[in-house]
Amino acid sequence: GNSVTQMEGPVTLSEEAFLTINCTYTATGYPSLFWYVQYPGEGLQLLLKATKADDKGSNKGFEATYRKETTSFHLEKGSVQVSDSAVYFCALSDGSPPTDKLIFGTGTRLQVFP
Amino acid sequence: EAGVAQSPRYKIIEKRQSVAFWCNPISGHATLYWYQQILGQGPKLLIQFQNNGVVDDSQLPKDRFSAERLKGVDSTLKIQPAKLEDSAVYLCASQQGPGLIAYEQYFGPGTRLTVT
């Protein structure tokens, strides 16, 4: 079945460091890919998405490129801030109507220190 | 626009007791999801509604869990009787369109259930 694998955390960085959180997936067909973020005490929020191969999703300085050849969707940010400290979830949707449930990875906790 | 509302935010019960969670989705959203997030894991879908009909409940433990979405708006998720392994955060999410690929799912803050 479809699945998502994320790198384990926590990832600990100093402010302004470069961030990469690895995500790979297993899926049949052509899934859409997502990164969700969960700030402390809050619900999940969509950070970015990509719906087809070679698409690049971007938001708030974060980017991820849908790589079909390597079945990956790694999250990157050039310069992290303390406010980016959160748990990041990679997810896929197989987009098979009418059900388009999200399948999540286990999450990666990011801690950014001043 | 108001987000997805859930209540209660926290609940502590003893095993074998029953509990119910409530969700109010974003106005006009046809699709509603309940996810279970166990500590250290990603959310896992329990049930998906489209309006007031069930689309997918393949991972719902039907011997103890039940859910309904009357009138295609609010939804309740019930556990009866609860087990220790039901301790988790229960997330409700809603989406604008039924089966529309890659439309954003909006999540509520969740209900944290502790079963002792």
mmCIF file of C-alpha atoms in Angstrom, chain B residues 9-93:
data_model
loop_
_atom_site.group_PDB
_atom_site.id
_atom_site.type_symbol
_atom_site.label_atom_id
_atom_site.label_comp_id
_atom_site.label_asym_id
_atom_site.label_seq_id
_atom_site.Cartn_x
_atom_site.Cartn_y
_atom_site.Cartn_z
ATOM 1 C CA ARG B 9 -9.787 19.922 23.792
ATOM 2 C CA TYR B 10 -8.779 17.440 26.464
ATOM 3 C CA LYS B 11 -10.457 14.396 27.977
ATOM 4 C CA ILE B 12 -9.324 11.885 30.557
ATOM 5 C CA ILE B 13 -11.370 8.731 31.083
ATOM 6 C CA GLU B 14 -10.907 5.288 32.539
ATOM 7 C CA LYS B 15 -10.785 2.205 30.342
ATOM 8 C CA ARG B 16 -14.166 0.726 29.476
ATOM 9 C CA GLN B 17 -15.827 4.136 29.768
ATOM 10 C CA SER B 18 -17.359 5.876 26.782
ATOM 11 C CA VAL B 19 -16.444 9.235 25.274
ATOM 12 C CA ALA B 20 -17.657 11.463 22.462
ATOM 13 C CA PHE B 21 -15.926 14.144 20.432
ATOM 14 C CA TRP B 22 -17.561 16.897 18.438
ATOM 15 C CA CYS B 23 -16.456 18.633 15.262
ATOM 16 C CA ASN B 24 -17.855 21.632 13.404
ATOM 17 C CA PRO B 25 -16.251 21.980 9.958
ATOM 18 C CA ILE B 26 -15.715 25.117 7.949
ATOM 19 C CA SER B 27 -18.993 26.369 6.560
ATOM 20 C CA GLY B 28 -19.767 24.945 3.152
ATOM 21 C CA HIS B 29 -17.179 22.187 3.273
ATOM 22 C CA ALA B 30 -18.719 18.984 1.962
ATOM 23 C CA THR B 31 -16.043 16.550 3.081
ATOM 24 C CA LEU B 32 -15.174 15.806 6.692
ATOM 25 C CA TYR B 33 -12.446 13.533 8.052
ATOM 26 C CA TRP B 34 -11.601 12.084 11.448
ATOM 27 C CA TYR B 35 -7.959 11.147 12.021
ATOM 28 C CA GLN B 36 -6.295 9.442 14.983
ATOM 29 C CA GLN B 37 -2.794 10.625 15.893
ATOM 30 C CA ILE B 38 -0.969 8.431 18.372
ATOM 31 C CA LEU B 39 2.025 10.017 20.089
ATOM 32 C CA GLY B 40 5.084 9.878 17.858
ATOM 33 C CA GLN B 41 3.123 8.893 14.764
ATOM 34 C CA GLY B 42 1.470 10.679 11.900
ATOM 35 C CA PRO B 43 -2.300 11.029 11.739
ATOM 36 C CA LYS B 44 -4.213 8.003 10.454
ATOM 37 C CA LEU B 45 -7.613 8.297 8.803
ATOM 38 C CA LEU B 46 -10.481 6.739 10.733
ATOM 39 C CA ILE B 47 -13.456 7.820 8.649
ATOM 40 C CA GLN B 48 -14.328 10.154 5.771
ATOM 41 C CA PHE B 49 -17.751 11.682 5.147
ATOM 42 C CA GLN B 50 -19.006 13.332 2.012
ATOM 43 C CA ASN B 51 -21.970 15.432 3.070
ATOM 44 C CA ASN B 52 -23.723 13.017 5.452
ATOM 45 C CA GLY B 53 -22.648 9.785 3.768
ATOM 46 C CA VAL B 54 -19.647 7.628 4.653
ATOM 47 C CA VAL B 55 -16.999 7.417 1.914
ATOM 48 C CA ASP B 56 -14.286 5.445 3.707
ATOM 49 C CA ASP B 57 -14.410 3.795 7.116
ATOM 50 C CA SER B 58 -12.063 0.924 6.360
ATOM 51 C CA GLN B 59 -9.739 1.757 9.266
ATOM 52 C CA LEU B 60 -12.419 2.489 11.854
ATOM 53 C CA PRO B 61 -12.542 -0.150 14.636
ATOM 54 C CA LYS B 62 -16.258 -0.621 14.300
ATOM 55 C CA ASP B 63 -16.620 -2.802 17.360
ATOM 56 C CA ARG B 64 -15.940 0.233 19.555
ATOM 57 C CA PHE B 65 -15.845 3.357 17.389
ATOM 58 C CA SER B 66 -18.792 5.007 15.721
ATOM 59 C CA ALA B 67 -19.251 8.313 13.928
ATOM 60 C CA GLU B 68 -22.079 10.239 12.398
ATOM 61 C CA ARG B 69 -22.561 13.438 10.475
ATOM 62 C CA LEU B 70 -26.169 14.441 10.713
ATOM 63 C CA LYS B 71 -27.428 16.952 8.148
ATOM 64 C CA GLY B 72 -24.009 17.005 6.508
ATOM 65 C CA VAL B 73 -22.543 19.572 8.904
ATOM 66 C CA ASP B 74 -21.402 18.753 12.457
ATOM 67 C CA SER B 75 -19.972 15.372 13.271
ATOM 68 C CA THR B 76 -19.483 13.294 16.400
ATOM 69 C CA LEU B 77 -17.030 10.471 16.987
ATOM 70 C CA LYS B 78 -17.733 8.057 19.817
ATOM 71 C CA ILE B 79 -15.676 5.393 21.517
ATOM 72 C CA GLN B 80 -17.444 2.774 23.627
ATOM 73 C CA PRO B 81 -15.825 1.118 25.502
ATOM 74 C CA ALA B 82 -12.434 2.802 25.502
ATOM 75 C CA LYS B 83 -9.160 0.902 25.693
ATOM 76 C CA LEU B 84 -5.750 2.086 26.829
ATOM 77 C CA GLU B 85 -4.498 2.026 23.229
ATOM 78 C CA ASP B 86 -7.125 4.605 22.258
ATOM 79 C CA SER B 87 -5.062 7.293 23.974
ATOM 80 C CA ALA B 88 -4.300 9.708 21.147
ATOM 81 C CA VAL B 89 -5.172 13.054 19.620
ATOM 82 C CA TYR B 90 -8.319 12.921 17.508
ATOM 83 C CA LEU B 91 -8.203 15.370 14.638
ATOM 84 C CA CYS B 92 -11.092 16.578 12.568
ATOM 85 C CA ALA B 93 -10.483 18.038 9.123
#
